Amino acid sequence: MDRFKVVNDSLGHSFGDQLLIKIGETLTSCLRAGDSVARLGGDDFVILLDEISQPADADLVIERIQQSLTQPTTLEGKKVVITASIGLVLIDPSYNCPEDIIRDAEIAMYHAKLLGKARHAVFNLSMRNRAIARMELENDLRQALENEERLARELRVEFQPIVLLQEETIVGFEALVRWTHPERGPIKPVEFIPVAEETGLIHHLGIWVLREACKQLSIWMKKFPAEKDAPPISVNVN
């Protein structure tokens, strides 16, 4: 379910539990005879569609689910609309255990969320490779943040000047974090910042950037003291 945490945080876990029951009933009503649905945990549900040979065969079921979920659910006098991101995987002889099937369905589901939620995605091997690469990136970033030597060696803060064009003077800086991976080389912020945000590493990273920016600002203030009545140099930290 998309953004289900918002429901729990705003309306309470008891309301969320009742909503999960309603969602389970809605999913059941959308399935064919012989299909199965179960709550996997949290706000995750798993559905087994029988006699499916190609993704198109599942489209009608998925379409019914998405349309049914867009109908407002009324609980305790409150109307709630919840959407779902769905990952679809076709079972073939290459799978040895059900855990692998659920893993790949979950990978496809997260891919659907990245595409904008309230949609479905069909699993392919490139998704698994991206998921593995993302996990490795998370592990490497975590290790770099937890090891002072690696932190100083791999991460750095660059300062982009903010210029007042009319007076041709620098009035401040923006602090930008950069990461040079020991094996992969420079990694773009657009790659590692979302990983840091999703995993909670952004807190540790943010505190470190803030301290580095304050440290550098202190050095500049001592080396280049502001003229009388001039505003002090500032640094913007994202």
PDB file of N, CA and C in Angstrom, residues 160-235:
ATOM      1  N   GLN A 160      29.957  26.048  -3.174  1.00  0.00           N
ATOM      2  CA  GLN A 160      29.594  26.804  -4.373  1.00  0.00           C
ATOM      3  C   GLN A 160      29.314  28.253  -3.985  1.00  0.00           C
ATOM      4  N   PRO A 161      30.032  29.193  -4.556  1.00  0.00           N
ATOM      5  CA  PRO A 161      29.846  30.588  -4.149  1.00  0.00           C
ATOM      6  C   PRO A 161      28.501  31.156  -4.590  1.00  0.00           C
ATOM      7  N   ILE A 162      27.944  32.002  -3.748  1.00  0.00           N
ATOM      8  CA  ILE A 162      26.733  32.757  -4.061  1.00  0.00           C
ATOM      9  C   ILE A 162      27.176  34.192  -4.294  1.00  0.00           C
ATOM     10  N   VAL A 163      26.989  34.669  -5.517  1.00  0.00           N
ATOM     11  CA  VAL A 163      27.550  35.970  -5.924  1.00  0.00           C
ATOM     12  C   VAL A 163      26.445  36.996  -6.113  1.00  0.00           C
ATOM     13  N   LEU A 164      26.670  38.174  -5.566  1.00  0.00           N
ATOM     14  CA  LEU A 164      25.789  39.312  -5.806  1.00  0.00           C
ATOM     15  C   LEU A 164      26.299  39.999  -7.071  1.00  0.00           C
ATOM     16  N   LEU A 165      25.590  39.799  -8.176  1.00  0.00           N
ATOM     17  CA  LEU A 165      26.089  40.225  -9.478  1.00  0.00           C
ATOM     18  C   LEU A 165      26.259  41.736  -9.572  1.00  0.00           C
ATOM     19  N   GLN A 166      25.318  42.499  -8.975  1.00  0.00           N
ATOM     20  CA  GLN A 166      25.390  43.957  -9.095  1.00  0.00           C
ATOM     21  C   GLN A 166      26.693  44.504  -8.529  1.00  0.00           C
ATOM     22  N   GLU A 167      27.159  43.885  -7.448  1.00  0.00           N
ATOM     23  CA  GLU A 167      28.366  44.386  -6.783  1.00  0.00           C
ATOM     24  C   GLU A 167      29.592  43.511  -7.043  1.00  0.00           C
ATOM     25  N   GLU A 168      29.350  42.405  -7.766  1.00  0.00           N
ATOM     26  CA  GLU A 168      30.437  41.476  -8.074  1.00  0.00           C
ATOM     27  C   GLU A 168      31.171  41.029  -6.811  1.00  0.00           C
ATOM     28  N   THR A 169      30.385  40.652  -5.810  1.00  0.00           N
ATOM     29  CA  THR A 169      30.977  40.199  -4.550  1.00  0.00           C
ATOM     30  C   THR A 169      30.360  38.860  -4.137  1.00  0.00           C
ATOM     31  N   ILE A 170      31.144  38.076  -3.428  1.00  0.00           N
ATOM     32  CA  ILE A 170      30.658  36.809  -2.878  1.00  0.00           C
ATOM     33  C   ILE A 170      29.973  37.092  -1.546  1.00  0.00           C
ATOM     34  N   VAL A 171      28.728  36.697  -1.444  1.00  0.00           N
ATOM     35  CA  VAL A 171      27.972  36.963  -0.214  1.00  0.00           C
ATOM     36  C   VAL A 171      27.703  35.701   0.599  1.00  0.00           C
ATOM     37  N   GLY A 172      28.050  34.557   0.048  1.00  0.00           N
ATOM     38  CA  GLY A 172      27.822  33.322   0.786  1.00  0.00           C
ATOM     39  C   GLY A 172      28.220  32.118  -0.041  1.00  0.00           C
ATOM     40  N   PHE A 173      27.954  30.948   0.538  1.00  0.00           N
ATOM     41  CA  PHE A 173      28.291  29.705  -0.143  1.00  0.00           C
ATOM     42  C   PHE A 173      27.178  28.674   0.107  1.00  0.00           C
ATOM     43  N   GLU A 174      27.104  27.710  -0.796  1.00  0.00           N
ATOM     44  CA  GLU A 174      26.239  26.554  -0.567  1.00  0.00           C
ATOM     45  C   GLU A 174      27.123  25.334  -0.392  1.00  0.00           C
ATOM     46  N   ALA A 175      26.873  24.573   0.674  1.00  0.00           N
ATOM     47  CA  ALA A 175      27.672  23.382   0.950  1.00  0.00           C
ATOM     48  C   ALA A 175      27.112  22.192   0.170  1.00  0.00           C
ATOM     49  N   LEU A 176      27.969  21.524  -0.579  1.00  0.00           N
ATOM     50  CA  LEU A 176      27.565  20.388  -1.413  1.00  0.00           C
ATOM     51  C   LEU A 176      28.406  19.170  -1.051  1.00  0.00           C
ATOM     52  N   VAL A 177      27.767  18.090  -0.683  1.00  0.00           N
ATOM     53  CA  VAL A 177      28.496  16.890  -0.298  1.00  0.00           C
ATOM     54  C   VAL A 177      28.862  16.088  -1.542  1.00  0.00           C
ATOM     55  N   ARG A 178      30.065  15.552  -1.562  1.00  0.00           N
ATOM     56  CA  ARG A 178      30.562  14.742  -2.673  1.00  0.00           C
ATOM     57  C   ARG A 178      31.161  13.449  -2.117  1.00  0.00           C
ATOM     58  N   TRP A 179      31.000  12.367  -2.870  1.00  0.00           N
ATOM     59  CA  TRP A 179      31.492  11.053  -2.428  1.00  0.00           C
ATOM     60  C   TRP A 179      32.321  10.440  -3.545  1.00  0.00           C
ATOM     61  N   THR A 180      33.572  10.129  -3.227  1.00  0.00           N
ATOM     62  CA  THR A 180      34.443   9.418  -4.147  1.00  0.00           C
ATOM     63  C   THR A 180      34.615   7.995  -3.635  1.00  0.00           C
ATOM     64  N   HIS A 181      33.982   7.051  -4.305  1.00  0.00           N
ATOM     65  CA  HIS A 181      34.033   5.650  -3.891  1.00  0.00           C
ATOM     66  C   HIS A 181      35.420   5.085  -4.197  1.00  0.00           C
ATOM     67  N   PRO A 182      35.984   4.267  -3.294  1.00  0.00           N
ATOM     68  CA  PRO A 182      37.348   3.756  -3.510  1.00  0.00           C
ATOM     69  C   PRO A 182      37.490   2.889  -4.749  1.00  0.00           C
ATOM     70  N   GLU A 183      36.401   2.274  -5.214  1.00  0.00           N
ATOM     71  CA  GLU A 183      36.466   1.417  -6.390  1.00  0.00           C
ATOM     72  C   GLU A 183      35.715   2.007  -7.586  1.00  0.00           C
ATOM     73  N   ARG A 184      34.562   2.619  -7.327  1.00  0.00           N
ATOM     74  CA  ARG A 184      33.731   3.133  -8.415  1.00  0.00           C
ATOM     75  C   ARG A 184      34.054   4.574  -8.788  1.00  0.00           C
ATOM     76  N   GLY A 185      34.864   5.231  -7.991  1.00  0.00           N
ATOM     77  CA  GLY A 185      35.187   6.617  -8.267  1.00  0.00           C
ATOM     78  C   GLY A 185      34.061   7.544  -7.834  1.00  0.00           C
ATOM     79  N   PRO A 186      33.975   8.734  -8.413  1.00  0.00           N
ATOM     80  CA  PRO A 186      32.942   9.703  -8.004  1.00  0.00           C
ATOM     81  C   PRO A 186      31.534   9.154  -8.242  1.00  0.00           C
ATOM     82  N   ILE A 187      30.693   9.281  -7.224  1.00  0.00           N
ATOM     83  CA  ILE A 187      29.291   8.858  -7.323  1.00  0.00           C
ATOM     84  C   ILE A 187      28.425  10.105  -7.228  1.00  0.00           C
ATOM     85  N   LYS A 188      27.501  10.256  -8.159  1.00  0.00           N
ATOM     86  CA  LYS A 188      26.672  11.456  -8.207  1.00  0.00           C
ATOM     87  C   LYS A 188      25.734  11.519  -7.001  1.00  0.00           C
ATOM     88  N   PRO A 189      25.525  12.715  -6.476  1.00  0.00           N
ATOM     89  CA  PRO A 189      24.579  12.863  -5.348  1.00  0.00           C
ATOM     90  C   PRO A 189      23.195  12.321  -5.666  1.00  0.00           C
ATOM     91  N   VAL A 190      22.768  12.413  -6.935  1.00  0.00           N
ATOM     92  CA  VAL A 190      21.447  11.914  -7.301  1.00  0.00           C
ATOM     93  C   VAL A 190      21.348  10.404  -7.100  1.00  0.00           C
ATOM     94  N   GLU A 191      22.510   9.726  -6.994  1.00  0.00           N
ATOM     95  CA  GLU A 191      22.524   8.284  -6.737  1.00  0.00           C
ATOM     96  C   GLU A 191      22.506   7.977  -5.248  1.00  0.00           C
ATOM     97  N   PHE A 192      23.383   8.645  -4.470  1.00  0.00           N
ATOM     98  CA  PHE A 192      23.525   8.225  -3.075  1.00  0.00           C
ATOM     99  C   PHE A 192      22.653   8.996  -2.091  1.00  0.00           C
ATOM    100  N   ILE A 193      22.220  10.215  -2.437  1.00  0.00           N
ATOM    101  CA  ILE A 193      21.361  10.961  -1.512  1.00  0.00           C
ATOM    102  C   ILE A 193      20.003  10.273  -1.311  1.00  0.00           C
ATOM    103  N   PRO A 194      19.314   9.822  -2.391  1.00  0.00           N
ATOM    104  CA  PRO A 194      18.049   9.095  -2.171  1.00  0.00           C
ATOM    105  C   PRO A 194      18.219   7.839  -1.323  1.00  0.00           C
ATOM    106  N   VAL A 195      19.348   7.134  -1.499  1.00  0.00           N
ATOM    107  CA  VAL A 195      19.623   5.937  -0.680  1.00  0.00           C
ATOM    108  C   VAL A 195      19.776   6.338   0.777  1.00  0.00           C
ATOM    109  N   ALA A 196      20.496   7.437   1.016  1.00  0.00           N
ATOM    110  CA  ALA A 196      20.693   7.921   2.388  1.00  0.00           C
ATOM    111  C   ALA A 196      19.363   8.313   3.020  1.00  0.00           C
ATOM    112  N   GLU A 197      18.483   8.946   2.227  1.00  0.00           N
ATOM    113  CA  GLU A 197      17.180   9.378   2.750  1.00  0.00           C
ATOM    114  C   GLU A 197      16.301   8.189   3.106  1.00  0.00           C
ATOM    115  N   GLU A 198      16.278   7.179   2.247  1.00  0.00           N
ATOM    116  CA  GLU A 198      15.405   6.027   2.464  1.00  0.00           C
ATOM    117  C   GLU A 198      15.866   5.154   3.621  1.00  0.00           C
ATOM    118  N   THR A 199      17.167   5.145   3.884  1.00  0.00           N
ATOM    119  CA  THR A 199      17.712   4.253   4.913  1.00  0.00           C
ATOM    120  C   THR A 199      17.947   4.941   6.254  1.00  0.00           C
ATOM    121  N   GLY A 200      17.742   6.269   6.306  1.00  0.00           N
ATOM    122  CA  GLY A 200      17.984   6.995   7.548  1.00  0.00           C
ATOM    123  C   GLY A 200      19.423   7.451   7.714  1.00  0.00           C
ATOM    124  N   LEU A 201      20.301   7.088   6.762  1.00  0.00           N
ATOM    125  CA  LEU A 201      21.695   7.518   6.840  1.00  0.00           C
ATOM    126  C   LEU A 201      21.837   9.017   6.611  1.00  0.00           C
ATOM    127  N   ILE A 202      20.796   9.627   6.076  1.00  0.00           N
ATOM    128  CA  ILE A 202      20.843  11.058   5.781  1.00  0.00           C
ATOM    129  C   ILE A 202      21.046  11.876   7.057  1.00  0.00           C
ATOM    130  N   HIS A 203      20.593  11.362   8.210  1.00  0.00           N
ATOM    131  CA  HIS A 203      20.770  12.096   9.469  1.00  0.00           C
ATOM    132  C   HIS A 203      22.258  12.202   9.812  1.00  0.00           C
ATOM    133  N   HIS A 204      22.944  11.063   9.783  1.00  0.00           N
ATOM    134  CA  HIS A 204      24.379  11.037  10.074  1.00  0.00           C
ATOM    135  C   HIS A 204      25.138  11.875   9.056  1.00  0.00           C
ATOM    136  N   LEU A 205      24.783  11.705   7.784  1.00  0.00           N
ATOM    137  CA  LEU A 205      25.440  12.451   6.721  1.00  0.00           C
ATOM    138  C   LEU A 205      25.197  13.950   6.874  1.00  0.00           C
ATOM    139  N   GLY A 206      23.964  14.323   7.193  1.00  0.00           N
ATOM    140  CA  GLY A 206      23.618  15.737   7.336  1.00  0.00           C
ATOM    141  C   GLY A 206      24.370  16.408   8.474  1.00  0.00           C
ATOM    142  N   ILE A 207      24.477  15.719   9.615  1.00  0.00           N
ATOM    143  CA  ILE A 207      25.215  16.262  10.758  1.00  0.00           C
ATOM    144  C   ILE A 207      26.681  16.467  10.397  1.00  0.00           C
ATOM    145  N   TRP A 208      27.251  15.497   9.677  1.00  0.00           N
ATOM    146  CA  TRP A 208      28.662  15.600   9.283  1.00  0.00           C
ATOM    147  C   TRP A 208      28.871  16.781   8.352  1.00  0.00           C
ATOM    148  N   VAL A 209      27.995  16.961   7.356  1.00  0.00           N
ATOM    149  CA  VAL A 209      28.101  18.084   6.419  1.00  0.00           C
ATOM    150  C   VAL A 209      27.969  19.409   7.172  1.00  0.00           C
ATOM    151  N   LEU A 210      27.035  19.463   8.120  1.00  0.00           N
ATOM    152  CA  LEU A 210      26.826  20.690   8.899  1.00  0.00           C
ATOM    153  C   LEU A 210      28.085  21.050   9.686  1.00  0.00           C
ATOM    154  N   ARG A 211      28.698  20.057  10.302  1.00  0.00           N
ATOM    155  CA  ARG A 211      29.920  20.316  11.080  1.00  0.00           C
ATOM    156  C   ARG A 211      31.066  20.760  10.178  1.00  0.00           C
ATOM    157  N   GLU A 212      31.221  20.091   9.027  1.00  0.00           N
ATOM    158  CA  GLU A 212      32.287  20.457   8.097  1.00  0.00           C
ATOM    159  C   GLU A 212      32.085  21.881   7.574  1.00  0.00           C
ATOM    160  N   ALA A 213      30.834  22.245   7.301  1.00  0.00           N
ATOM    161  CA  ALA A 213      30.539  23.586   6.805  1.00  0.00           C
ATOM    162  C   ALA A 213      30.848  24.637   7.872  1.00  0.00           C
ATOM    163  N   CYS A 214      30.466  24.356   9.115  1.00  0.00           N
ATOM    164  CA  CYS A 214      30.752  25.292  10.217  1.00  0.00           C
ATOM    165  C   CYS A 214      32.261  25.422  10.446  1.00  0.00           C
ATOM    166  N   LYS A 215      32.969  24.308  10.312  1.00  0.00           N
ATOM    167  CA  LYS A 215      34.423  24.321  10.500  1.00  0.00           C
ATOM    168  C   LYS A 215      35.091  25.208   9.445  1.00  0.00           C
ATOM    169  N   GLN A 216      34.666  25.029   8.186  1.00  0.00           N
ATOM    170  CA  GLN A 216      35.247  25.819   7.113  1.00  0.00           C
ATOM    171  C   GLN A 216      34.871  27.288   7.235  1.00  0.00           C
ATOM    172  N   LEU A 217      33.633  27.566   7.637  1.00  0.00           N
ATOM    173  CA  LEU A 217      33.182  28.943   7.810  1.00  0.00           C
ATOM    174  C   LEU A 217      34.003  29.643   8.892  1.00  0.00           C
ATOM    175  N   SER A 218      34.304  28.926   9.953  1.00  0.00           N
ATOM    176  CA  SER A 218      35.116  29.488  11.038  1.00  0.00           C
ATOM    177  C   SER A 218      36.512  29.858  10.539  1.00  0.00           C
ATOM    178  N   ILE A 219      37.082  28.998   9.689  1.00  0.00           N
ATOM    179  CA  ILE A 219      38.409  29.268   9.129  1.00  0.00           C
ATOM    180  C   ILE A 219      38.371  30.527   8.276  1.00  0.00           C
ATOM    181  N   TRP A 220      37.338  30.632   7.433  1.00  0.00           N
ATOM    182  CA  TRP A 220      37.235  31.803   6.556  1.00  0.00           C
ATOM    183  C   TRP A 220      37.037  33.088   7.349  1.00  0.00           C
ATOM    184  N   MET A 221      36.239  33.028   8.407  1.00  0.00           N
ATOM    185  CA  MET A 221      35.962  34.228   9.201  1.00  0.00           C
ATOM    186  C   MET A 221      37.235  34.746   9.872  1.00  0.00           C
ATOM    187  N   LYS A 222      38.116  33.837  10.273  1.00  0.00           N
ATOM    188  CA  LYS A 222      39.376  34.255  10.898  1.00  0.00           C
ATOM    189  C   LYS A 222      40.372  34.760   9.854  1.00  0.00           C
ATOM    190  N   LYS A 223      40.381  34.087   8.689  1.00  0.00           N
ATOM    191  CA  LYS A 223      41.356  34.445   7.653  1.00  0.00           C
ATOM    192  C   LYS A 223      40.932  35.688   6.890  1.00  0.00           C
ATOM    193  N   PHE A 224      39.609  35.875   6.714  1.00  0.00           N
ATOM    194  CA  PHE A 224      39.101  37.032   5.968  1.00  0.00           C
ATOM    195  C   PHE A 224      38.055  37.757   6.811  1.00  0.00           C
ATOM    196  N   PRO A 225      38.485  38.501   7.827  1.00  0.00           N
ATOM    197  CA  PRO A 225      37.525  39.186   8.692  1.00  0.00           C
ATOM    198  C   PRO A 225      36.677  40.184   7.910  1.00  0.00           C
ATOM    199  N   ALA A 226      35.393  40.222   8.253  1.00  0.00           N
ATOM    200  CA  ALA A 226      34.459  41.106   7.550  1.00  0.00           C
ATOM    201  C   ALA A 226      34.784  42.569   7.853  1.00  0.00           C
ATOM    202  N   GLU A 227      34.581  43.392   6.851  1.00  0.00           N
ATOM    203  CA  GLU A 227      34.782  44.826   7.049  1.00  0.00           C
ATOM    204  C   GLU A 227      33.691  45.373   7.966  1.00  0.00           C
ATOM    205  N   LYS A 228      33.936  46.517   8.525  1.00  0.00           N
ATOM    206  CA  LYS A 228      32.992  47.126   9.463  1.00  0.00           C
ATOM    207  C   LYS A 228      31.636  47.321   8.790  1.00  0.00           C
ATOM    208  N   ASP A 229      30.583  46.928   9.510  1.00  0.00           N
ATOM    209  CA  ASP A 229      29.193  47.040   9.071  1.00  0.00           C
ATOM    210  C   ASP A 229      28.845  46.108   7.908  1.00  0.00           C
ATOM    211  N   ALA A 230      29.794  45.301   7.455  1.00  0.00           N
ATOM    212  CA  ALA A 230      29.499  44.361   6.366  1.00  0.00           C
ATOM    213  C   ALA A 230      28.857  43.106   6.954  1.00  0.00           C
ATOM    214  N   PRO A 231      27.857  42.536   6.283  1.00  0.00           N
ATOM    215  CA  PRO A 231      27.226  41.316   6.790  1.00  0.00           C
ATOM    216  C   PRO A 231      28.206  40.146   6.735  1.00  0.00           C
ATOM    217  N   PRO A 232      28.150  39.252   7.720  1.00  0.00           N
ATOM    218  CA  PRO A 232      29.075  38.124   7.728  1.00  0.00           C
ATOM    219  C   PRO A 232      28.768  37.144   6.587  1.00  0.00           C
ATOM    220  N   ILE A 233      29.815  36.453   6.161  1.00  0.00           N
ATOM    221  CA  ILE A 233      29.637  35.424   5.130  1.00  0.00           C
ATOM    222  C   ILE A 233      28.766  34.289   5.707  1.00  0.00           C
ATOM    223  N   SER A 234      27.858  33.801   4.900  1.00  0.00           N
ATOM    224  CA  SER A 234      26.982  32.711   5.354  1.00  0.00           C
ATOM    225  C   SER A 234      27.171  31.476   4.470  1.00  0.00           C
ATOM    226  N   VAL A 235      26.828  30.324   5.022  1.00  0.00           N
ATOM    227  CA  VAL A 235      26.878  29.064   4.272  1.00  0.00           C
ATOM    228  C   VAL A 235      25.519  28.391   4.381  1.00  0.00           C
TER     229      VAL A 235
END
